[in-house]
Amino acid sequence: MKAFAVIGFSKSGKTALIEHIVKELKSRSYSVATIKHVHGKKRIDLADKDTWRHVKAGSDLTIAISDSETLEVKPVKTELWKALWKLSKFDFVVLEGFKTEFYGVKIAVVRDLEEANDLLDPLVIAFTGKLAEEVKEINGIPVVRNIEAIIDLVEKKAFAPPAGLNCGRCKYGNCTELAIAILRGQAGVKDCLYITPEVKLIVNGSEVKLNSFTSSIFRNVIFGLISSLKGIDTPYEIKVEIKL
């Protein structure tokens, strides 16, 4: 999975750009998922308002099904890294917003130089928007008008981002520095110790060696079970003991 965010200020054209991005990625035969940041505590807009009556009544999970689509609604906030982890099977995940919460490459939609300078970030790989009519680059970062050129860039530069927990366990010290190193080709997502943890299986006091595939199965199954439980902080170490 590769992920990238489209960032910008309100009414800058982020959603319209993402519509074109998704269409272009699909035309190149990629599977695509999207995540949108809804600011504040306002309700996510739904065409079927009766669905919200279920949620407001106290349902822990509401599933709306029509002839053409299915929508799941949970009355809880999901951390971004958990949402990305659930979408790891997709070729690309496109995020709208998450200027500070996302540790991957970003496309900034801007209307003028002031907005561009406000959004300047080591992980911004391109600017686009109204400003593209006036300049071709800002601080060495290209200003792109053509949607095909934007997709060419993300094909080359997007990557699976680190978890974004800033746990300080990797040699880079924080997720921003690790993401910058990945973008420069000096590191990989495997350097995120939270995403690629050590898995040990001990049976009757003896360690059983696991290959990377088996290790990832243990990790994903156990992590998936634990992340669905309520009242548990972000886990850094998990120990499971089974006595038969």
Short mmCIF file of C-alpha atoms in Angstrom, two decimals, residues 22-232:
data_model
loop_
_atom_site.label_atom_id
_atom_site.label_comp_id
_atom_site.label_asym_id
_atom_site.label_seq_id
_atom_site.Cartn_x
_atom_site.Cartn_y
_atom_site.Cartn_z
CA VAL A 22 -9.17 8.61 -7.91
CA LYS A 23 -10.40 8.46 -11.52
CA GLU A 24 -6.85 8.62 -12.88
CA LEU A 25 -5.55 5.96 -10.46
CA LYS A 26 -8.46 3.68 -11.35
CA SER A 27 -7.75 4.24 -15.07
CA ARG A 28 -4.26 2.89 -14.35
CA SER A 29 -5.82 -0.26 -12.84
CA TYR A 30 -4.96 0.51 -9.20
CA SER A 31 -7.24 -0.32 -6.28
CA VAL A 32 -7.96 2.86 -4.35
CA ALA A 33 -9.31 3.73 -0.90
CA THR A 34 -9.88 7.23 0.46
CA ILE A 35 -9.99 8.77 3.93
CA LYS A 36 -11.46 12.22 4.60
CA HIS A 37 -10.77 14.35 7.65
CA VAL A 38 -13.96 15.88 9.05
CA HIS A 39 -13.05 18.78 11.32
CA GLY A 40 -14.41 19.17 14.83
CA LYS A 41 -17.22 17.13 16.33
CA LYS A 42 -19.83 17.69 13.64
CA ARG A 43 -21.70 14.69 12.30
CA ILE A 44 -20.48 13.11 9.08
CA ASP A 45 -23.03 13.97 6.40
CA LEU A 46 -25.21 11.10 5.19
CA ALA A 47 -27.77 11.19 2.40
CA ASP A 48 -30.01 8.85 4.41
CA LYS A 49 -30.71 10.88 7.55
CA ASP A 50 -32.65 8.00 9.15
CA THR A 51 -29.35 6.14 9.51
CA TRP A 52 -28.26 8.76 12.04
CA ARG A 53 -31.37 8.07 14.08
CA HIS A 54 -29.99 4.56 14.69
CA VAL A 55 -26.60 5.97 15.69
CA LYS A 56 -28.03 8.66 17.97
CA ALA A 57 -30.23 6.06 19.64
CA GLY A 58 -27.04 4.41 20.90
CA SER A 59 -26.22 1.69 18.36
CA ASP A 60 -22.58 0.57 18.67
CA LEU A 61 -22.46 -0.23 14.95
CA THR A 62 -24.92 0.75 12.23
CA ILE A 63 -24.75 -0.70 8.72
CA ALA A 64 -26.69 1.04 5.95
CA ILE A 65 -27.28 -1.10 2.85
CA SER A 66 -28.71 0.08 -0.47
CA ASP A 67 -28.89 -1.63 -3.86
CA SER A 68 -25.51 -0.18 -4.82
CA GLU A 69 -23.46 0.38 -1.66
CA THR A 70 -22.88 -0.41 2.01
CA LEU A 71 -21.85 2.02 4.73
CA GLU A 72 -20.71 1.23 8.28
CA VAL A 73 -21.07 3.90 10.96
CA LYS A 74 -19.51 3.65 14.43
CA PRO A 75 -20.07 6.41 17.02
CA VAL A 76 -16.38 6.43 17.98
CA LYS A 77 -13.25 8.12 16.71
CA THR A 78 -10.77 5.86 14.91
CA GLU A 79 -7.09 6.74 15.06
CA LEU A 80 -5.63 7.42 11.62
CA TRP A 81 -2.96 4.73 11.83
CA LYS A 82 -5.63 2.11 12.58
CA ALA A 83 -7.67 3.20 9.56
CA LEU A 84 -4.59 3.01 7.34
CA TRP A 85 -3.69 -0.42 8.73
CA LYS A 86 -7.16 -1.70 7.77
CA LEU A 87 -6.65 -0.45 4.21
CA SER A 88 -3.23 -2.02 3.66
CA LYS A 89 -4.56 -4.35 0.93
CA PHE A 90 -5.24 -1.42 -1.42
CA ASP A 91 -2.66 -0.18 -3.92
CA PHE A 92 -3.23 3.47 -2.97
CA VAL A 93 -4.89 5.26 -0.07
CA VAL A 94 -5.70 8.91 -0.75
CA LEU A 95 -6.30 11.15 2.26
CA GLU A 96 -8.07 14.50 2.25
CA GLY A 97 -6.70 16.73 4.98
CA PHE A 98 -4.61 15.50 7.94
CA LYS A 99 -1.95 18.19 7.41
CA THR A 100 -0.18 17.42 10.69
CA GLU A 101 -1.44 13.92 11.55
CA PHE A 102 -0.24 12.12 8.41
CA TYR A 103 3.40 11.08 7.98
CA GLY A 104 3.54 10.46 4.25
CA VAL A 105 3.91 12.50 1.07
CA LYS A 106 1.49 15.33 0.43
CA ILE A 107 0.05 17.29 -2.48
CA ALA A 108 -0.78 20.86 -1.42
CA VAL A 109 -3.66 22.66 -3.14
CA VAL A 110 -2.98 26.40 -2.93
CA ARG A 111 -4.36 29.64 -4.31
CA ASP A 112 -1.39 31.94 -3.69
CA LEU A 113 2.18 32.08 -2.41
CA GLU A 114 1.06 32.85 1.13
CA GLU A 115 -0.89 29.58 1.31
CA ALA A 116 2.03 27.71 -0.27
CA ASN A 117 4.45 29.04 2.35
CA ASP A 118 2.02 28.17 5.16
CA LEU A 119 1.79 24.58 3.89
CA LEU A 120 5.49 24.16 3.08
CA ASP A 121 6.59 20.85 4.53
CA PRO A 122 9.51 18.44 3.87
CA LEU A 123 6.93 15.83 2.82
CA VAL A 124 5.13 18.03 0.26
CA ILE A 125 6.13 16.68 -3.16
CA ALA A 126 4.02 19.04 -5.30
CA PHE A 127 1.81 22.10 -5.24
CA THR A 128 -1.26 22.47 -7.41
CA GLY A 129 -4.30 24.72 -7.64
CA LYS A 130 -4.81 28.29 -8.83
CA LEU A 131 -1.17 29.17 -8.15
CA ALA A 132 -0.15 26.80 -10.96
CA GLU A 133 -1.27 29.49 -13.41
CA GLU A 134 1.50 31.79 -12.16
CA VAL A 135 4.58 29.79 -11.07
CA LYS A 136 6.19 26.47 -11.92
CA GLU A 137 8.04 25.73 -8.68
CA ILE A 138 8.39 26.90 -5.08
CA ASN A 139 11.60 26.20 -3.14
CA GLY A 140 12.43 23.47 -5.64
CA ILE A 141 9.02 21.81 -5.29
CA PRO A 142 7.11 21.56 -8.60
CA VAL A 143 3.81 23.36 -9.09
CA VAL A 144 1.75 21.01 -11.25
CA ARG A 145 -1.46 21.59 -13.21
CA ASN A 146 -1.81 18.30 -15.08
CA ILE A 147 -3.51 15.43 -13.20
CA GLU A 148 -1.44 12.85 -15.08
CA ALA A 149 1.75 14.56 -13.88
CA ILE A 150 0.48 14.48 -10.28
CA ILE A 151 -0.18 10.74 -10.50
CA ASP A 152 3.22 10.16 -12.10
CA LEU A 153 4.76 11.85 -9.05
CA VAL A 154 2.84 9.84 -6.46
CA GLU A 155 3.57 6.61 -8.31
CA LYS A 156 7.27 7.35 -7.86
CA LYS A 157 7.32 8.96 -4.43
CA ALA A 158 4.38 7.75 -2.33
CA PHE A 159 5.05 5.05 0.26
CA ALA A 160 3.43 3.19 3.12
CA PRO A 161 3.81 5.68 5.99
CA PRO A 162 5.15 4.97 9.48
CA ALA A 163 2.55 4.47 12.19
CA GLY A 164 2.62 8.10 13.27
CA LEU A 165 2.84 7.38 17.00
CA ASN A 166 6.16 9.21 17.51
CA CYS A 167 7.14 6.50 19.97
CA GLY A 168 10.83 7.39 19.65
CA ARG A 169 11.91 3.76 19.39
CA CYS A 170 13.49 3.92 15.93
CA LYS A 171 16.89 5.49 15.25
CA TYR A 172 15.24 8.50 13.61
CA GLY A 173 13.60 9.62 16.85
CA ASN A 174 10.21 10.59 15.43
CA CYS A 175 7.90 9.77 12.55
CA THR A 176 8.58 12.96 10.59
CA GLU A 177 12.32 12.27 10.35
CA LEU A 178 11.67 8.63 9.44
CA ALA A 179 9.19 9.65 6.72
CA ILE A 180 11.69 12.15 5.29
CA ALA A 181 14.35 9.41 5.21
CA ILE A 182 11.93 7.08 3.40
CA LEU A 183 11.13 9.80 0.84
CA ARG A 184 14.86 10.30 0.24
CA GLY A 185 15.38 6.56 -0.23
CA GLN A 186 17.49 6.30 2.92
CA ALA A 187 15.02 4.17 4.91
CA GLY A 188 11.92 2.03 4.49
CA VAL A 189 8.69 1.45 6.36
CA LYS A 190 10.40 -1.61 7.85
CA ASP A 191 12.40 0.87 9.94
CA CYS A 192 9.21 1.72 11.83
CA LEU A 193 9.55 -0.65 14.76
CA TYR A 194 5.86 -0.40 15.50
CA ILE A 195 4.86 -1.66 12.04
CA THR A 196 7.52 -4.38 11.89
CA PRO A 197 7.73 -5.63 15.47
CA GLU A 198 9.69 -8.58 16.76
CA VAL A 199 7.44 -11.61 17.21
CA LYS A 200 8.58 -14.47 19.44
CA LEU A 201 6.77 -17.78 19.82
CA ILE A 202 7.80 -19.84 22.84
CA VAL A 203 6.33 -23.32 23.26
CA ASN A 204 7.15 -25.34 26.39
CA GLY A 205 10.00 -22.97 27.18
CA SER A 206 11.66 -23.27 23.77
CA GLU A 207 11.56 -20.56 21.11
CA VAL A 208 10.06 -21.56 17.76
CA LYS A 209 11.70 -19.75 14.86
CA LEU A 210 9.24 -17.91 12.62
CA ASN A 211 9.76 -16.73 9.07
CA SER A 212 8.56 -13.25 8.08
CA PHE A 213 5.28 -14.53 6.63
CA THR A 214 4.31 -16.54 9.71
CA SER A 215 5.47 -13.73 11.98
CA SER A 216 3.23 -11.25 10.16
CA ILE A 217 0.24 -13.60 10.53
CA PHE A 218 0.73 -13.81 14.30
CA ARG A 219 1.21 -10.07 14.53
CA ASN A 220 -1.81 -9.13 12.39
CA VAL A 221 -4.25 -11.55 14.03
CA ILE A 222 -3.29 -10.68 17.62
CA PHE A 223 -2.99 -6.98 16.91
CA GLY A 224 -6.35 -6.97 15.15
CA LEU A 225 -8.05 -8.61 18.13
CA ILE A 226 -6.48 -6.23 20.64
CA SER A 227 -7.10 -3.06 18.63
CA SER A 228 -10.83 -3.86 18.58
CA LEU A 229 -11.03 -3.94 22.39
CA LYS A 230 -12.23 -0.92 24.31
CA GLY A 231 -10.20 0.83 26.99
CA ILE A 232 -6.75 -0.18 25.72
#
